[in-house]
Amino acid sequence: MAYITLNKKHFFHNLDIITNQTKSKDKIALVLKDNAYGHGLLEIAFMAKEYGIKKAVVRCEVEAQMVKGYFDTILVLAHIPQKADAKISYTINDITTIKEFPKHTKVQLKVDTGMNRNGIEMDEMEEAFVQIALYELSLEAVFTHHSSADEFSDTFTMQKQNFHKVKQHARVLAQKYKMQELAFHSCNSAALFRTEDFDEDMARIGIGAYGCLVMPQEFDIPPLKPVLSLYANKLSTRVLQEDECVGYSATYQAKSVCCVSNYDVGYADGFMRSCSNHYVTPEGVDIAGRISMDNSSFLSDAEELLIFNDAKEVAKFADTIAYEVLTSLKNYITRKIV
Ligand SMILES: *Cc1c(COP(=O)(O)O)cnc(C)c1O
């Protein structure tokens, strides 16, 4: 069976670099949404705890419950719970939903500073504070999300300036409505590495910890190392004569006599079909023809084949981003920490 390895040394190396930037492990909120970017939720939670990470960010309640034992606090990005939980805080993504949170729920207010996706409008802040007080929710933090931190764009600067205003306003409102002192956070991986003197209360770090952050060279990001590798095993092997073809629609044709084997990873497992016909493994092995649902053919007769050890490279072949390559990997694939 195809399997995934998770390189603990690389993961810790990345966390060291990130800690250097946040100046404290305690300020890293590790983003574990979507099966920890395909790495395996529990495997990454386990290693993060060993490293000393105390905060996690997840997408939904199911993920939060699964990793509750590993962290001190968890932020859920998109869920309105049935009851409050001492360890879990929930995101307010829209002002109309504030009334739906149960009394005493820990909440964090997401403010839209220019991405125009989720979060309340900047001019809805006071109304949001009024409602949070009225429905007796426990507001812990105010945060925002950047749309363009990983590229040259004025939007990044504009959102930073907007969030600066949001912070000032939120501090005033917290006093006015007699709330606890608020925490603030705005950085994803890319934004953190573009911040010289990080002074927020935490940073929400996903792709950087997994070693697959891509940014223009000019930003001079320290060398992060990919954590995840995908391997496949041989199902069968054969010798092709000149002009014989391989796979669906016979898109690969042998130029001369060669050996081709079929390996047990396909697009159903998350090996993206758009890599068909032109993918080359990190060891220089060429793909032969189209990727099938459960398998794919390569010009090799090795028993076991390294399919990839850097999702950023696969992303280039598949014309997508490392995030999609990683989160496409199905959760039934065995993950081994090495
Ligand atoms: C996914 C996500 C992150 C993590 O972003 P990376 O680019 O992977 O570091 C941070 N914040 C929010 C709100 C997210 O949805």
XYZ file of C-alpha atoms and ligand atoms in Angstrom:
353
model
C 0.000 0.000 0.000
C 1.053 3.573 -0.646
C 2.120 5.319 2.541
C 3.163 8.709 3.872
C 6.175 9.506 6.018
C 6.349 12.564 8.275
C 9.835 13.824 8.973
C 9.917 14.904 12.618
C 13.351 16.508 12.301
C 12.125 18.703 9.479
C 8.945 19.592 11.387
C 10.936 20.637 14.462
C 13.431 22.513 12.273
C 10.528 24.530 10.813
C 9.082 25.154 14.273
C 12.501 26.403 15.444
C 12.587 28.902 12.574
C 9.023 30.007 13.303
C 9.737 30.350 17.022
C 12.661 32.547 16.112
C 10.207 34.852 14.372
C 7.438 34.845 17.030
C 10.109 34.952 19.793
C 8.103 32.384 21.777
C 6.705 28.874 21.246
C 3.671 29.980 23.190
C 2.738 32.415 20.440
C 2.530 29.756 17.748
C -1.016 28.618 17.036
C -0.482 25.619 14.800
C -3.119 25.339 12.084
C -4.355 21.739 11.968
C -7.370 22.187 9.736
C -8.187 19.616 7.081
C -6.316 16.721 8.618
C -3.341 18.968 9.376
C -2.983 19.915 5.706
C -3.186 16.234 4.796
C -0.323 15.266 7.125
C -2.560 13.467 9.640
C -4.310 15.320 12.449
C -3.259 13.116 15.362
C 0.268 12.506 14.106
C 0.931 16.256 13.851
C -0.842 16.997 17.152
C 1.334 14.365 18.840
C 4.581 15.833 17.481
C 3.469 19.417 18.173
C 2.824 18.552 21.810
C 6.253 16.973 22.085
C 7.766 20.177 20.680
C 5.847 22.263 23.204
C 3.168 23.914 21.064
C 0.242 24.952 23.263
C -2.266 26.399 20.787
C -4.038 24.908 17.791
C -6.384 26.200 15.116
C -8.877 23.844 13.460
C -11.729 24.133 11.036
C -14.535 22.321 12.824
C -15.807 20.856 16.074
C -14.876 17.254 15.179
C -11.229 18.226 14.707
C -11.270 20.267 17.931
C -12.557 17.331 19.961
C -9.985 14.989 18.420
C -7.001 17.106 19.450
C -8.316 18.592 22.691
C -6.008 16.458 24.795
C -2.891 17.752 23.063
C -3.263 21.524 23.497
C -4.148 24.185 26.084
C -6.404 26.175 23.760
C -8.048 25.558 20.418
C -9.550 28.062 18.001
C -12.293 26.725 15.710
C -12.532 28.705 12.465
C -16.051 27.812 11.391
C -18.589 26.297 13.757
C -21.313 27.441 16.128
C -21.280 25.026 19.081
C -24.154 23.564 21.092
C -22.441 24.418 24.379
C -19.493 26.383 25.681
C -16.165 24.611 26.221
C -13.403 25.805 28.550
C -10.612 24.937 26.091
C -12.214 25.845 22.787
C -12.983 29.256 21.342
C -15.110 29.798 18.269
C -14.852 32.329 15.469
C -17.527 34.931 14.826
C -17.476 35.147 11.024
C -20.620 37.240 10.566
C -22.426 39.723 12.774
C -25.810 38.055 12.265
C -24.596 34.843 13.945
C -23.631 36.317 17.332
C -27.055 35.557 18.807
C -26.651 31.849 17.925
C -23.704 31.163 20.260
C -24.655 29.689 23.672
C -24.105 31.920 26.714
C -20.507 32.042 28.023
C -19.042 30.590 24.812
C -15.449 31.712 24.288
C -15.389 33.614 21.033
C -12.900 35.398 18.817
C -14.123 38.152 16.552
C -12.908 38.019 12.966
C -12.806 41.429 11.316
C -12.589 41.879 7.559
C -9.732 44.267 6.811
C -9.829 43.914 3.037
C -10.000 40.267 1.999
C -13.788 40.509 1.738
C -14.339 36.878 2.598
C -15.213 36.240 6.265
C -15.481 38.516 9.271
C -17.545 41.482 10.340
C -17.068 44.830 8.625
C -14.788 47.327 10.395
C -17.749 49.674 10.900
C -19.755 46.897 12.594
C -17.284 46.625 15.492
C -19.272 48.512 18.090
C -22.501 46.711 17.193
C -20.633 43.388 17.504
C -19.303 44.316 20.971
C -22.815 45.341 22.066
C -24.224 42.004 20.962
C -21.348 39.975 22.440
C -22.056 41.671 25.783
C -25.827 41.246 25.409
C -25.600 37.510 24.681
C -22.997 37.109 27.467
C -20.254 35.636 25.307
C -16.663 35.685 26.471
C -14.642 37.653 23.899
C -11.002 36.575 23.973
C -9.505 37.994 20.827
C -9.986 40.052 17.699
C -8.280 38.867 14.531
C -8.063 39.263 10.780
C -6.723 37.301 7.814
C -4.482 38.484 4.967
C -5.299 37.852 1.322
C -1.911 38.732 -0.149
C 0.880 38.199 2.376
C 2.746 35.806 0.082
C 3.141 38.231 -2.828
C 4.079 41.808 -3.680
C 0.840 43.666 -3.215
C -0.397 46.901 -1.702
C -3.254 44.923 -0.236
C -0.947 43.510 2.452
C 0.037 47.004 3.621
C -3.552 48.218 3.429
C -4.801 45.313 5.560
C -2.019 45.892 8.102
C -3.005 49.530 8.430
C -6.654 48.584 8.762
C -5.897 46.027 11.457
C -3.918 48.637 13.355
C -7.089 50.752 13.465
C -9.160 47.711 14.428
C -6.881 47.051 17.416
C -7.113 50.612 18.687
C -10.871 50.636 18.336
C -11.259 47.201 19.945
C -9.234 48.263 23.004
C -11.538 51.224 23.536
C -14.643 49.089 23.063
C -13.386 46.389 25.436
C -13.103 49.013 28.192
C -16.425 50.597 27.365
C -18.252 47.242 27.545
C -16.216 45.995 30.521
C -14.612 43.056 28.804
C -11.343 41.293 29.590
C -8.127 42.456 27.943
C -8.193 41.246 24.355
C -5.618 39.297 22.391
C -4.902 40.185 18.760
C -3.604 38.157 15.835
C -3.363 38.638 12.093
C -0.425 36.623 10.751
C -0.489 33.458 8.697
C 2.880 31.928 7.761
C 3.668 34.399 4.971
C 2.651 37.450 7.008
C 4.762 36.303 9.969
C 7.890 36.145 7.822
C 7.149 39.631 6.507
C 6.842 41.050 10.016
C 10.096 42.437 11.396
C 9.173 42.973 15.010
C 6.362 40.600 15.728
C 4.398 41.946 18.683
C 0.984 40.308 18.433
C -0.321 37.695 20.847
C -0.118 34.778 18.464
C 0.408 33.804 14.824
C -1.703 31.216 13.013
C 0.859 29.023 11.282
C -0.006 26.339 8.754
C 2.019 25.900 5.563
C 5.265 27.211 7.084
C 5.296 24.522 9.765
C 4.772 21.898 7.051
C 7.712 23.344 5.141
C 5.876 24.255 1.940
C 5.640 28.041 2.063
C 6.272 29.664 -1.323
C 7.178 33.345 -1.507
C 9.108 35.556 -3.930
C 12.890 35.242 -3.366
C 13.149 38.907 -2.390
C 11.418 38.140 0.912
C 14.399 35.954 1.833
C 12.527 33.340 3.859
C 14.738 31.057 5.981
C 14.996 27.546 4.492
C 12.001 25.535 5.664
C 11.963 21.779 5.018
C 8.996 19.771 3.677
C 7.674 17.345 6.289
C 5.622 14.982 4.142
C 6.735 12.351 1.618
C 4.530 9.953 -0.351
C 5.683 6.465 -1.334
C 3.983 3.799 -3.464
C 4.546 0.091 -3.966
C 4.777 -1.893 -7.162
C 1.743 -3.864 -8.295
C 3.122 -5.277 -11.557
C 5.912 -4.808 -14.048
C 6.387 -5.491 -17.776
C 8.711 -4.870 -20.685
C 7.364 -2.632 -23.450
C 8.405 -3.016 -27.065
C 8.994 0.066 -29.185
C 5.681 1.902 -29.937
C 3.653 0.029 -27.287
C 1.413 2.308 -25.202
C 0.557 2.595 -21.504
C -2.645 3.428 -19.653
C -5.979 5.043 -20.481
C -6.236 6.557 -23.958
C -2.779 5.128 -24.670
C -1.162 8.509 -24.164
C 2.343 7.180 -23.455
C 4.190 5.433 -26.256
C 7.524 3.700 -25.710
C 10.285 5.158 -27.890
C 12.319 1.992 -27.469
C 12.262 -1.218 -25.423
C 11.772 -0.254 -21.775
C 10.525 -1.465 -18.439
C 7.353 -0.012 -16.967
C 5.737 -0.776 -13.609
C 2.426 0.102 -12.087
C 2.364 1.550 -8.549
C -0.480 1.648 -6.054
C -1.209 5.352 -5.869
C -3.726 7.164 -8.049
C -5.834 10.275 -8.187
C -8.359 8.822 -5.732
C -5.568 8.789 -3.129
C -4.695 12.384 -3.929
C -1.954 11.996 -6.545
C -3.305 14.683 -8.803
C -4.374 13.549 -12.266
C -3.050 16.753 -13.796
C 0.441 15.307 -13.212
C -0.304 12.696 -15.897
C 2.182 12.283 -18.741
C 4.748 14.825 -17.570
C 5.512 14.172 -13.895
C 9.064 13.281 -12.844
C 9.794 12.015 -9.309
C 12.512 13.643 -7.142
C 14.731 10.660 -8.084
C 14.255 11.408 -11.778
C 11.762 8.635 -12.589
C 9.347 9.527 -15.414
C 5.645 8.870 -15.255
C 4.217 6.831 -18.147
C 0.791 7.917 -19.340
C -2.250 8.913 -17.365
C -2.691 8.592 -13.632
C -5.537 6.142 -12.943
C -7.927 6.172 -9.997
C -5.954 3.735 -7.840
C -2.612 3.430 -9.601
C -0.106 5.016 -11.919
C 2.741 3.770 -14.118
C 6.368 4.814 -14.061
C 9.460 3.884 -16.060
C 10.961 1.894 -13.213
C 11.072 -1.597 -11.793
C 11.782 -0.592 -8.188
C 9.616 -2.363 -5.597
C 8.949 0.909 -3.838
C 8.888 4.364 -5.403
C 9.223 7.778 -3.797
C 6.378 9.701 -5.472
C 7.254 13.044 -3.877
C 9.027 14.577 -0.897
C 8.124 18.199 -1.582
C 4.533 19.146 -2.341
C 5.749 22.457 -3.797
C 7.343 20.552 -6.706
C 4.201 18.500 -7.376
C 2.228 21.731 -7.355
C 4.296 23.008 -10.273
C 3.538 19.906 -12.347
C -0.150 20.019 -11.372
C -0.453 23.768 -11.915
C -1.772 24.347 -8.412
C -0.509 25.197 -4.916
C 1.135 22.959 -2.304
C -1.913 23.419 -0.052
C -4.095 21.584 -2.588
C -1.542 18.833 -3.244
C -1.291 18.138 0.504
C -4.972 18.357 1.428
C -5.863 16.069 -1.490
C -4.100 13.168 0.252
C -6.761 10.863 1.682
C -6.859 10.246 5.398
C -6.882 6.420 5.022
C -3.263 6.436 3.776
C -0.975 5.196 6.555
C 1.160 7.938 8.106
C 4.496 6.992 9.681
C 6.564 9.386 11.753
C 10.240 8.991 10.864
C -5.550 28.387 6.935
C -5.486 29.595 7.732
C -4.260 30.035 8.275
C -2.932 29.390 7.968
O -2.385 29.912 6.795
P -0.959 29.415 6.251
O -0.788 30.186 4.996
O -1.105 27.942 5.984
O 0.039 29.693 7.293
C -4.295 31.133 9.131
N -5.454 31.766 9.408
C -6.634 31.386 8.882
C -7.861 32.137 9.225
C -6.691 30.300 8.019
O -7.860 29.942 7.488
